[in-house]
PDB file of C-alpha atoms and ligand atoms in Angstrom:
ATOM      1  CA  MET A   1       6.936 -30.192 -22.458  1.00  0.00           C
ATOM      2  CA  ALA A   2       6.800 -30.413 -19.022  1.00  0.00           C
ATOM      3  CA  ALA A   3       2.590 -29.111 -18.448  1.00  0.00           C
ATOM      4  CA  MET A   4       1.921 -24.767 -16.819  1.00  0.00           C
ATOM      5  CA  ALA A   5       1.230 -25.913 -12.371  1.00  0.00           C
ATOM      6  CA  PRO A   6      -2.517 -24.144 -12.499  1.00  0.00           C
ATOM      7  CA  LEU A   7      -1.814 -21.558 -11.195  1.00  0.00           C
ATOM      8  CA  ARG A   8      -3.333 -21.043  -7.372  1.00  0.00           C
ATOM      9  CA  ASN A   9      -2.243 -18.560  -4.957  1.00  0.00           C
ATOM     10  CA  ILE A  10      -1.231 -14.759  -6.373  1.00  0.00           C
ATOM     11  CA  VAL A  11       0.048 -12.038  -4.336  1.00  0.00           C
ATOM     12  CA  ILE A  12      -0.298  -8.140  -5.665  1.00  0.00           C
ATOM     13  CA  LEU A  13       1.840  -5.753  -3.518  1.00  0.00           C
ATOM     14  CA  THR A  14       0.539  -1.895  -4.898  1.00  0.00           C
ATOM     15  CA  GLY A  15       1.493   1.106  -4.659  1.00  0.00           C
ATOM     16  CA  ALA A  16       0.507   4.776  -4.738  1.00  0.00           C
ATOM     17  CA  GLY A  17      -0.159   4.769  -8.450  1.00  0.00           C
ATOM     18  CA  ILE A  18      -2.894   2.883  -7.804  1.00  0.00           C
ATOM     19  CA  SER A  19      -4.768   5.398  -5.997  1.00  0.00           C
ATOM     20  CA  ALA A  20      -4.117   8.442  -8.384  1.00  0.00           C
ATOM     21  CA  GLU A  21      -6.967   8.122 -10.396  1.00  0.00           C
ATOM     22  CA  SER A  22      -8.676   8.214  -7.313  1.00  0.00           C
ATOM     23  CA  GLY A  23      -7.761  11.702  -6.462  1.00  0.00           C
ATOM     24  CA  ILE A  24      -4.537  10.769  -4.079  1.00  0.00           C
ATOM     25  CA  ASP A  25      -0.664  12.230  -5.006  1.00  0.00           C
ATOM     26  CA  THR A  26       1.984   9.192  -5.383  1.00  0.00           C
ATOM     27  CA  PHE A  27       4.987  10.873  -3.821  1.00  0.00           C
ATOM     28  CA  ARG A  28       7.928  11.206  -6.467  1.00  0.00           C
ATOM     29  CA  SER A  29       6.134  11.817  -9.817  1.00  0.00           C
ATOM     30  CA  ALA A  30       6.303  15.561 -10.806  1.00  0.00           C
ATOM     31  CA  GLY A  31       4.442  17.506  -8.546  1.00  0.00           C
ATOM     32  CA  GLY A  32       4.186  14.784  -6.141  1.00  0.00           C
ATOM     33  CA  LEU A  33       4.127  14.543  -2.012  1.00  0.00           C
ATOM     34  CA  TRP A  34       7.344  14.411  -1.841  1.00  0.00           C
ATOM     35  CA  GLU A  35       8.559  17.278  -3.918  1.00  0.00           C
ATOM     36  CA  GLN A  36       7.141  19.665  -1.597  1.00  0.00           C
ATOM     37  CA  HIS A  37       7.742  18.064   1.862  1.00  0.00           C
ATOM     38  CA  ARG A  38      10.792  16.731   2.068  1.00  0.00           C
ATOM     39  CA  VAL A  39      10.825  12.938   3.207  1.00  0.00           C
ATOM     40  CA  GLU A  40      12.712  13.717   6.306  1.00  0.00           C
ATOM     41  CA  ASP A  41      10.917  16.446   7.548  1.00  0.00           C
ATOM     42  CA  VAL A  42       7.541  14.471   7.273  1.00  0.00           C
ATOM     43  CA  ALA A  43       8.521  10.815   7.153  1.00  0.00           C
ATOM     44  CA  THR A  44      10.694   9.566   9.646  1.00  0.00           C
ATOM     45  CA  PRO A  45      10.737   9.408  13.955  1.00  0.00           C
ATOM     46  CA  GLU A  46      13.457  12.195  13.637  1.00  0.00           C
ATOM     47  CA  ALA A  47      10.130  14.824  12.328  1.00  0.00           C
ATOM     48  CA  PHE A  48       8.154  13.823  14.153  1.00  0.00           C
ATOM     49  CA  ALA A  49      10.693  14.046  17.251  1.00  0.00           C
ATOM     50  CA  ARG A  50      12.166  16.952  16.370  1.00  0.00           C
ATOM     51  CA  ASP A  51       8.456  19.102  15.276  1.00  0.00           C
ATOM     52  CA  PRO A  52       5.937  16.846  15.901  1.00  0.00           C
ATOM     53  CA  ASP A  53       3.239  20.193  14.855  1.00  0.00           C
ATOM     54  CA  LEU A  54       4.987  19.872  11.957  1.00  0.00           C
ATOM     55  CA  VAL A  55       3.717  15.716  10.997  1.00  0.00           C
ATOM     56  CA  LEU A  56       0.868  16.067  12.620  1.00  0.00           C
ATOM     57  CA  ARG A  57      -0.732  18.317  10.515  1.00  0.00           C
ATOM     58  CA  PHE A  58       0.854  17.095   7.180  1.00  0.00           C
ATOM     59  CA  TYR A  59      -0.811  13.169   7.780  1.00  0.00           C
ATOM     60  CA  ASP A  60      -4.185  15.148   8.733  1.00  0.00           C
ATOM     61  CA  MET A  61      -4.016  17.392   5.857  1.00  0.00           C
ATOM     62  CA  ARG A  62      -4.076  14.235   4.128  1.00  0.00           C
ATOM     63  CA  ARG A  63      -6.277  12.156   6.335  1.00  0.00           C
ATOM     64  CA  ALA A  64      -8.839  15.002   5.838  1.00  0.00           C
ATOM     65  CA  ALA A  65      -7.695  14.069   1.887  1.00  0.00           C
ATOM     66  CA  ILE A  66      -8.635  10.823   1.304  1.00  0.00           C
ATOM     67  CA  GLN A  67     -11.823  10.234   3.059  1.00  0.00           C
ATOM     68  CA  THR A  68     -12.970  12.793  -0.099  1.00  0.00           C
ATOM     69  CA  LYS A  69     -11.433  10.911  -2.409  1.00  0.00           C
ATOM     70  CA  ALA A  70     -12.923   7.654  -3.975  1.00  0.00           C
ATOM     71  CA  PRO A  71     -12.055   3.548  -5.326  1.00  0.00           C
ATOM     72  CA  ASN A  72     -11.447   4.519  -9.588  1.00  0.00           C
ATOM     73  CA  PRO A  73     -12.242   0.492 -11.328  1.00  0.00           C
ATOM     74  CA  ALA A  74      -9.272  -0.631 -11.248  1.00  0.00           C
ATOM     75  CA  HIS A  75      -9.341  -1.350  -7.243  1.00  0.00           C
ATOM     76  CA  ASP A  76     -12.960  -2.319  -8.004  1.00  0.00           C
ATOM     77  CA  ALA A  77     -11.093  -4.881 -10.279  1.00  0.00           C
ATOM     78  CA  LEU A  78      -8.998  -5.938  -7.560  1.00  0.00           C
ATOM     79  CA  ALA A  79     -12.324  -6.284  -4.818  1.00  0.00           C
ATOM     80  CA  ARG A  80     -14.310  -8.323  -7.590  1.00  0.00           C
ATOM     81  CA  LEU A  81     -11.228 -10.736  -7.598  1.00  0.00           C
ATOM     82  CA  ASP A  82     -11.235 -10.777  -3.952  1.00  0.00           C
ATOM     83  CA  ARG A  83     -15.014 -11.800  -3.631  1.00  0.00           C
ATOM     84  CA  ASN A  84     -14.293 -14.724  -7.235  1.00  0.00           C
ATOM     85  CA  TRP A  85     -10.840 -15.772  -6.799  1.00  0.00           C
ATOM     86  CA  ASP A  86     -10.910 -19.221  -4.957  1.00  0.00           C
ATOM     87  CA  GLY A  87      -7.272 -19.559  -4.196  1.00  0.00           C
ATOM     88  CA  GLY A  88      -5.423 -18.185  -2.640  1.00  0.00           C
ATOM     89  CA  LEU A  89      -5.011 -14.583  -2.627  1.00  0.00           C
ATOM     90  CA  LEU A  90      -3.313 -11.179  -1.106  1.00  0.00           C
ATOM     91  CA  ILE A  91      -3.361  -7.850  -1.427  1.00  0.00           C
ATOM     92  CA  VAL A  92      -0.510  -6.221   0.007  1.00  0.00           C
ATOM     93  CA  THR A  93      -0.238  -2.266  -0.229  1.00  0.00           C
ATOM     94  CA  GLN A  94       1.931   0.222   0.720  1.00  0.00           C
ATOM     95  CA  ASN A  95      -0.076   2.687   0.393  1.00  0.00           C
ATOM     96  CA  VAL A  96      -2.651   4.178   3.542  1.00  0.00           C
ATOM     97  CA  ASP A  97      -5.771   5.663   2.153  1.00  0.00           C
ATOM     98  CA  ASP A  98      -8.231   2.649   2.210  1.00  0.00           C
ATOM     99  CA  LEU A  99      -9.787   2.725  -0.783  1.00  0.00           C
ATOM    100  CA  HIS A 100      -9.041  -1.223  -0.735  1.00  0.00           C
ATOM    101  CA  GLU A 101     -11.422  -1.896   1.527  1.00  0.00           C
ATOM    102  CA  ARG A 102     -13.799   0.770   0.115  1.00  0.00           C
ATOM    103  CA  ALA A 103     -14.251  -0.843  -2.901  1.00  0.00           C
ATOM    104  CA  GLY A 104     -15.045  -4.183  -0.855  1.00  0.00           C
ATOM    105  CA  ALA A 105     -11.879  -5.529  -1.303  1.00  0.00           C
ATOM    106  CA  LEU A 106     -11.231  -6.150   2.404  1.00  0.00           C
ATOM    107  CA  LEU A 107     -13.527  -9.152   5.083  1.00  0.00           C
ATOM    108  CA  GLY A 108     -12.194  -8.199   8.237  1.00  0.00           C
ATOM    109  CA  ILE A 109      -9.014  -7.279  10.112  1.00  0.00           C
ATOM    110  CA  SER A 110      -7.812 -11.477   8.812  1.00  0.00           C
ATOM    111  CA  GLY A 111      -8.641 -10.773   5.601  1.00  0.00           C
ATOM    112  CA  ARG A 112      -7.214 -10.379   2.017  1.00  0.00           C
ATOM    113  CA  VAL A 113      -5.874  -6.828   2.272  1.00  0.00           C
ATOM    114  CA  LEU A 114      -1.991  -6.101   4.150  1.00  0.00           C
ATOM    115  CA  HIS A 115      -1.850  -2.679   5.028  1.00  0.00           C
ATOM    116  CA  MET A 116       2.253  -2.933   5.263  1.00  0.00           C
ATOM    117  CA  HIS A 117       3.276   1.102   6.213  1.00  0.00           C
ATOM    118  CA  GLY A 118       0.021   1.418   8.218  1.00  0.00           C
ATOM    119  CA  GLU A 119      -2.971   3.233   7.707  1.00  0.00           C
ATOM    120  CA  HIS A 120      -4.745   7.133   7.636  1.00  0.00           C
ATOM    121  CA  LEU A 121      -7.165   5.378   9.148  1.00  0.00           C
ATOM    122  CA  ASN A 122      -5.871   4.754  12.618  1.00  0.00           C
ATOM    123  CA  ALA A 123      -4.126   6.244  15.374  1.00  0.00           C
ATOM    124  CA  TRP A 124      -1.763   5.263  16.981  1.00  0.00           C
ATOM    125  CA  CYS A 125      -0.795   4.768  20.560  1.00  0.00           C
ATOM    126  CA  THR A 126       2.451   4.917  22.019  1.00  0.00           C
ATOM    127  CA  ALA A 127       1.733   4.779  25.947  1.00  0.00           C
ATOM    128  CA  CYS A 128      -0.303   1.586  25.237  1.00  0.00           C
ATOM    129  CA  ASP A 129       0.164   0.797  21.919  1.00  0.00           C
ATOM    130  CA  SER A 130      -4.218   0.729  21.302  1.00  0.00           C
ATOM    131  CA  ARG A 131      -4.762   1.160  17.592  1.00  0.00           C
ATOM    132  CA  PRO A 132      -7.842   2.839  17.810  1.00  0.00           C
ATOM    133  CA  ARG A 133     -10.360   3.487  14.538  1.00  0.00           C
ATOM    134  CA  TRP A 134      -9.705   7.768  13.763  1.00  0.00           C
ATOM    135  CA  SER A 135     -10.933   9.719  10.518  1.00  0.00           C
ATOM    136  CA  GLY A 136     -10.933  13.354  12.350  1.00  0.00           C
ATOM    137  CA  THR A 137      -7.055  15.036  13.647  1.00  0.00           C
ATOM    138  CA  LEU A 138      -4.464  14.776  15.970  1.00  0.00           C
ATOM    139  CA  ILE A 139      -2.789  18.365  15.871  1.00  0.00           C
ATOM    140  CA  ASP A 140      -5.196  18.913  18.893  1.00  0.00           C
ATOM    141  CA  ARG A 141      -2.844  16.184  20.975  1.00  0.00           C
ATOM    142  CA  PRO A 142      -6.670  14.318  21.878  1.00  0.00           C
ATOM    143  CA  PRO A 143      -7.288  11.842  24.980  1.00  0.00           C
ATOM    144  CA  CYS A 144      -6.239   8.206  23.126  1.00  0.00           C
ATOM    145  CA  PRO A 145      -9.934   6.312  23.913  1.00  0.00           C
ATOM    146  CA  THR A 146      -8.316   3.731  25.821  1.00  0.00           C
ATOM    147  CA  CYS A 147      -5.943   5.155  28.004  1.00  0.00           C
ATOM    148  CA  GLY A 148      -6.325   8.552  27.879  1.00  0.00           C
ATOM    149  CA  GLU A 149      -2.952   9.476  27.620  1.00  0.00           C
ATOM    150  CA  ALA A 150      -2.179  12.784  24.785  1.00  0.00           C
ATOM    151  CA  ALA A 151      -0.438   9.914  22.919  1.00  0.00           C
ATOM    152  CA  LEU A 152      -1.215   9.391  19.900  1.00  0.00           C
ATOM    153  CA  ARG A 153       0.742   9.904  16.710  1.00  0.00           C
ATOM    154  CA  PRO A 154      -0.191   8.666  12.354  1.00  0.00           C
ATOM    155  CA  ASP A 155       0.003   4.732  12.663  1.00  0.00           C
ATOM    156  CA  VAL A 156       1.509   4.927   8.857  1.00  0.00           C
ATOM    157  CA  VAL A 157       4.845   3.590   9.016  1.00  0.00           C
ATOM    158  CA  TRP A 158       7.771   5.753   8.039  1.00  0.00           C
ATOM    159  CA  PHE A 159      11.380   5.613   6.873  1.00  0.00           C
ATOM    160  CA  GLY A 160      13.655   4.010   9.482  1.00  0.00           C
ATOM    161  CA  GLU A 161      10.432   1.313  10.713  1.00  0.00           C
ATOM    162  CA  VAL A 162      10.206  -1.148  10.275  1.00  0.00           C
ATOM    163  CA  PRO A 163       6.984  -2.373   7.976  1.00  0.00           C
ATOM    164  CA  TYR A 164       3.538  -4.232   9.427  1.00  0.00           C
ATOM    165  CA  GLU A 165       3.053  -8.224   9.372  1.00  0.00           C
ATOM    166  CA  MET A 166       6.579  -8.335   6.953  1.00  0.00           C
ATOM    167  CA  ASP A 167       6.072 -12.743   8.096  1.00  0.00           C
ATOM    168  CA  ARG A 168       3.290 -12.952   7.066  1.00  0.00           C
ATOM    169  CA  ILE A 169       4.008 -11.435   3.698  1.00  0.00           C
ATOM    170  CA  HIS A 170       7.038 -13.601   3.280  1.00  0.00           C
ATOM    171  CA  ALA A 171       4.601 -16.477   3.833  1.00  0.00           C
ATOM    172  CA  ALA A 172       2.499 -15.379   1.046  1.00  0.00           C
ATOM    173  CA  LEU A 173       5.247 -15.223  -1.201  1.00  0.00           C
ATOM    174  CA  GLY A 174       6.776 -18.684  -0.870  1.00  0.00           C
ATOM    175  CA  GLU A 175       3.949 -20.076  -2.002  1.00  0.00           C
ATOM    176  CA  ALA A 176       2.652 -17.807  -4.060  1.00  0.00           C
ATOM    177  CA  ASP A 177       2.006 -18.694  -8.297  1.00  0.00           C
ATOM    178  CA  LEU A 178       1.743 -15.441  -9.414  1.00  0.00           C
ATOM    179  CA  PHE A 179       3.352 -12.305  -8.248  1.00  0.00           C
ATOM    180  CA  VAL A 180       1.344  -8.994  -9.832  1.00  0.00           C
ATOM    181  CA  SER A 181       3.029  -5.547  -9.017  1.00  0.00           C
ATOM    182  CA  ILE A 182       0.488  -2.710  -9.776  1.00  0.00           C
ATOM    183  CA  GLY A 183       1.099   1.246  -9.429  1.00  0.00           C
ATOM    184  CA  THR A 184       4.281   1.355  -7.387  1.00  0.00           C
ATOM    185  CA  SER A 185       7.654   2.407  -8.229  1.00  0.00           C
ATOM    186  CA  GLY A 186       9.872   0.138  -6.885  1.00  0.00           C
ATOM    187  CA  ALA A 187      11.700   2.523  -5.142  1.00  0.00           C
ATOM    188  CA  VAL A 188      11.185   1.833  -1.106  1.00  0.00           C
ATOM    189  CA  TYR A 189      13.036  -1.862   0.512  1.00  0.00           C
ATOM    190  CA  PRO A 190      11.180  -4.148   1.592  1.00  0.00           C
ATOM    191  CA  ALA A 191       8.635  -4.309  -1.000  1.00  0.00           C
ATOM    192  CA  ALA A 192      10.879  -3.360  -3.786  1.00  0.00           C
ATOM    193  CA  GLY A 193      12.631  -6.707  -2.971  1.00  0.00           C
ATOM    194  CA  PHE A 194       8.908  -8.934  -2.962  1.00  0.00           C
ATOM    195  CA  VAL A 195       9.060  -8.872  -6.876  1.00  0.00           C
ATOM    196  CA  ARG A 196      12.991 -11.142  -6.424  1.00  0.00           C
ATOM    197  CA  ASN A 197      11.781 -12.940  -3.193  1.00  0.00           C
ATOM    198  CA  ALA A 198       8.760 -13.641  -5.254  1.00  0.00           C
ATOM    199  CA  ARG A 199      10.899 -15.154  -7.990  1.00  0.00           C
ATOM    200  CA  SER A 200      13.171 -16.693  -6.429  1.00  0.00           C
ATOM    201  CA  LEU A 201      11.031 -19.165  -4.968  1.00  0.00           C
ATOM    202  CA  GLY A 202       8.678 -20.299  -8.214  1.00  0.00           C
ATOM    203  CA  ALA A 203       5.910 -17.241  -8.767  1.00  0.00           C
ATOM    204  CA  ARG A 204       5.672 -16.048 -12.163  1.00  0.00           C
ATOM    205  CA  THR A 205       6.075 -11.927 -12.104  1.00  0.00           C
ATOM    206  CA  LEU A 206       3.819  -9.710 -14.151  1.00  0.00           C
ATOM    207  CA  GLU A 207       4.047  -6.020 -13.202  1.00  0.00           C
ATOM    208  CA  LEU A 208       1.252  -2.776 -14.483  1.00  0.00           C
ATOM    209  CA  ASN A 209       2.584   0.327 -14.444  1.00  0.00           C
ATOM    210  CA  LEU A 210       1.915   3.744 -15.797  1.00  0.00           C
ATOM    211  CA  GLU A 211       5.767   3.623 -16.535  1.00  0.00           C
ATOM    212  CA  ALA A 212       9.009   1.069 -15.935  1.00  0.00           C
ATOM    213  CA  SER A 213       9.661   0.543 -12.645  1.00  0.00           C
ATOM    214  CA  GLN A 214      13.238   0.821 -10.863  1.00  0.00           C
ATOM    215  CA  GLY A 215      12.317  -3.629 -10.916  1.00  0.00           C
ATOM    216  CA  SER A 216      10.845  -4.000 -14.259  1.00  0.00           C
ATOM    217  CA  ARG A 217      13.747  -6.239 -15.004  1.00  0.00           C
ATOM    218  CA  TRP A 218      12.935  -8.851 -12.665  1.00  0.00           C
ATOM    219  CA  PHE A 219       9.421  -8.829 -14.132  1.00  0.00           C
ATOM    220  CA  ASP A 220       8.768 -12.225 -16.669  1.00  0.00           C
ATOM    221  CA  GLU A 221       6.056  -9.254 -17.824  1.00  0.00           C
ATOM    222  CA  THR A 222       5.519  -5.616 -17.847  1.00  0.00           C
ATOM    223  CA  ARG A 223       1.981  -3.615 -18.594  1.00  0.00           C
ATOM    224  CA  LEU A 224       2.706   0.275 -19.239  1.00  0.00           C
ATOM    225  CA  GLY A 225      -0.762   1.347 -18.772  1.00  0.00           C
ATOM    226  CA  PRO A 226      -2.784   3.941 -16.167  1.00  0.00           C
ATOM    227  CA  ALA A 227      -4.100   1.132 -13.994  1.00  0.00           C
ATOM    228  CA  SER A 228      -7.833   2.262 -14.204  1.00  0.00           C
ATOM    229  CA  GLU A 229      -7.483   0.527 -17.876  1.00  0.00           C
ATOM    230  CA  LEU A 230      -5.109  -2.110 -17.197  1.00  0.00           C
ATOM    231  CA  VAL A 231      -6.168  -3.865 -14.298  1.00  0.00           C
ATOM    232  CA  PRO A 232      -9.711  -4.582 -15.345  1.00  0.00           C
ATOM    233  CA  ALA A 233      -8.697  -5.965 -18.152  1.00  0.00           C
ATOM    234  CA  TRP A 234      -5.738  -8.781 -16.632  1.00  0.00           C
ATOM    235  CA  VAL A 235      -9.038  -9.226 -13.946  1.00  0.00           C
ATOM    236  CA  ASP A 236     -11.242 -10.090 -16.564  1.00  0.00           C
ATOM    237  CA  GLU A 237      -8.707 -12.830 -17.933  1.00  0.00           C
ATOM    238  CA  LEU A 238      -7.234 -14.592 -15.134  1.00  0.00           C
ATOM    239  CA  LEU A 239     -11.179 -14.787 -14.564  1.00  0.00           C
ATOM    240  CA  ASP A 240     -12.257 -16.120 -17.971  1.00  0.00           C
ATOM    241  CA  GLY A 241      -8.828 -18.004 -18.793  1.00  0.00           C
TER     242      GLY A 241
HETATM  243  N1  APR B   1      -1.824   4.240 -13.211  1.00  0.00           N
HETATM  244  C1  APR B   1      -0.263   3.083 -12.419  1.00  0.00           C
HETATM  245  N2  APR B   1       0.430   3.438 -12.597  1.00  0.00           N
HETATM  246  C2  APR B   1       0.308   4.936 -11.695  1.00  0.00           C
HETATM  247  C3  APR B   1      -0.012   5.822 -12.265  1.00  0.00           C
HETATM  248  C4  APR B   1      -0.927   4.921 -12.930  1.00  0.00           C
HETATM  249  N3  APR B   1      -2.566   6.971 -13.589  1.00  0.00           N
HETATM  250  N4  APR B   1       0.250   6.779 -12.280  1.00  0.00           N
HETATM  251  C5  APR B   1       0.830   6.664 -11.276  1.00  0.00           C
HETATM  252  N5  APR B   1       1.732   5.840 -11.892  1.00  0.00           N
HETATM  253  C6  APR B   1       3.167   4.811 -10.848  1.00  0.00           C
HETATM  254  C7  APR B   1       4.233   5.442 -11.903  1.00  0.00           C
HETATM  255  O1  APR B   1       4.567   5.546 -12.481  1.00  0.00           O
HETATM  256  C8  APR B   1       4.937   5.136  -9.869  1.00  0.00           C
HETATM  257  O2  APR B   1       5.913   4.631 -11.080  1.00  0.00           O
HETATM  258  O3  APR B   1       2.886   4.530  -9.777  1.00  0.00           O
HETATM  259  C9  APR B   1       4.318   4.694  -9.502  1.00  0.00           C
HETATM  260  C10 APR B   1       4.466   5.617  -7.987  1.00  0.00           C
HETATM  261  O4  APR B   1       5.291   5.400  -7.434  1.00  0.00           O
HETATM  262  P1  APR B   1       5.629   6.220  -6.050  1.00  0.00           P
HETATM  263  O5  APR B   1       5.026   7.590  -5.717  1.00  0.00           O
HETATM  264  O6  APR B   1       7.382   5.993  -5.800  1.00  0.00           O
HETATM  265  O7  APR B   1       4.763   5.343  -4.898  1.00  0.00           O
HETATM  266  P2  APR B   1       5.254   3.651  -4.423  1.00  0.00           P
HETATM  267  O8  APR B   1       6.043   3.605  -5.181  1.00  0.00           O
HETATM  268  O9  APR B   1       3.760   3.500  -3.703  1.00  0.00           O
HETATM  269  O10 APR B   1       5.811   4.640  -3.106  1.00  0.00           O
HETATM  270  C11 APR B   1       6.618   3.406  -2.129  1.00  0.00           C
HETATM  271  O11 APR B   1       6.908   5.234  -0.472  1.00  0.00           O
HETATM  272  O12 APR B   1       7.742   6.948  -0.105  1.00  0.00           O
HETATM  273  C12 APR B   1       7.041   5.837   0.850  1.00  0.00           C
HETATM  274  O13 APR B   1       5.696   4.838   2.392  1.00  0.00           O
HETATM  275  C13 APR B   1       5.594   5.778   1.023  1.00  0.00           C
HETATM  276  O14 APR B   1       3.866   3.973   0.367  1.00  0.00           O
HETATM  277  C14 APR B   1       6.096   4.475  -0.519  1.00  0.00           C
HETATM  278  C15 APR B   1       5.722   3.578  -0.286  1.00  0.00           C
END
């Protein structure tokens, strides 16, 4: 029997489910964010062009809300993995909150957390293309700190826009021995396709989610339960194993 290849390189994809127990609404559950808002009204470039006040107010509320939340044991466990894993590790998050960073998983912009859908705590100046850190509101059309134009929008990737750093993500998927998906419904591409990319390039695939996702059949193993329990247990296994 061929020996199993040593496990060195890990890619982890996280979604709204990892932040649910921190009190941040997921998108597609009953009572979730998209139930109260039509996606097309708040999360598309067309919506922003049509009714910028509505969109800016929505994101101002979300930006304020995440600042009152704290990381949960799932974020803490990934931070522990980050500190202790000598091999390759990339945490690709679809989340625009900063709970991975606050749990200590981020070592800086070139670190091991990548926000493929942008960040609530960044603004993006559509006049000069700068991305200032931003914790306040945008509805009042503040001037860009770099160029002075009142042209700031949320630095969040809307439907119809291209996610960030896809080249880096695909390179990491190509090297991955293990791909782990945590707390994501598998409804939104390209992230929903990462499991198949990783699998076809030779990675083992593991899903940790509250319920079976749309992509469950693509995973070698699925563990169902709350992220605050499943993720620390998996990290213990990995670091002790
Ligand atoms: N622990 C683990 N998983 C959970 C938990 C929990 N405590 N609570 C909910 N989940 C799971 C749900 O079962 C669901 O499968 O997390 C998933 C959340 O799915 P979505 O709400 O669809 O969120 P996500 O997959 O991150 O959405 C992807 O869609 O709207 C866009 O840009 C937005 O980044 C977002 C993208």
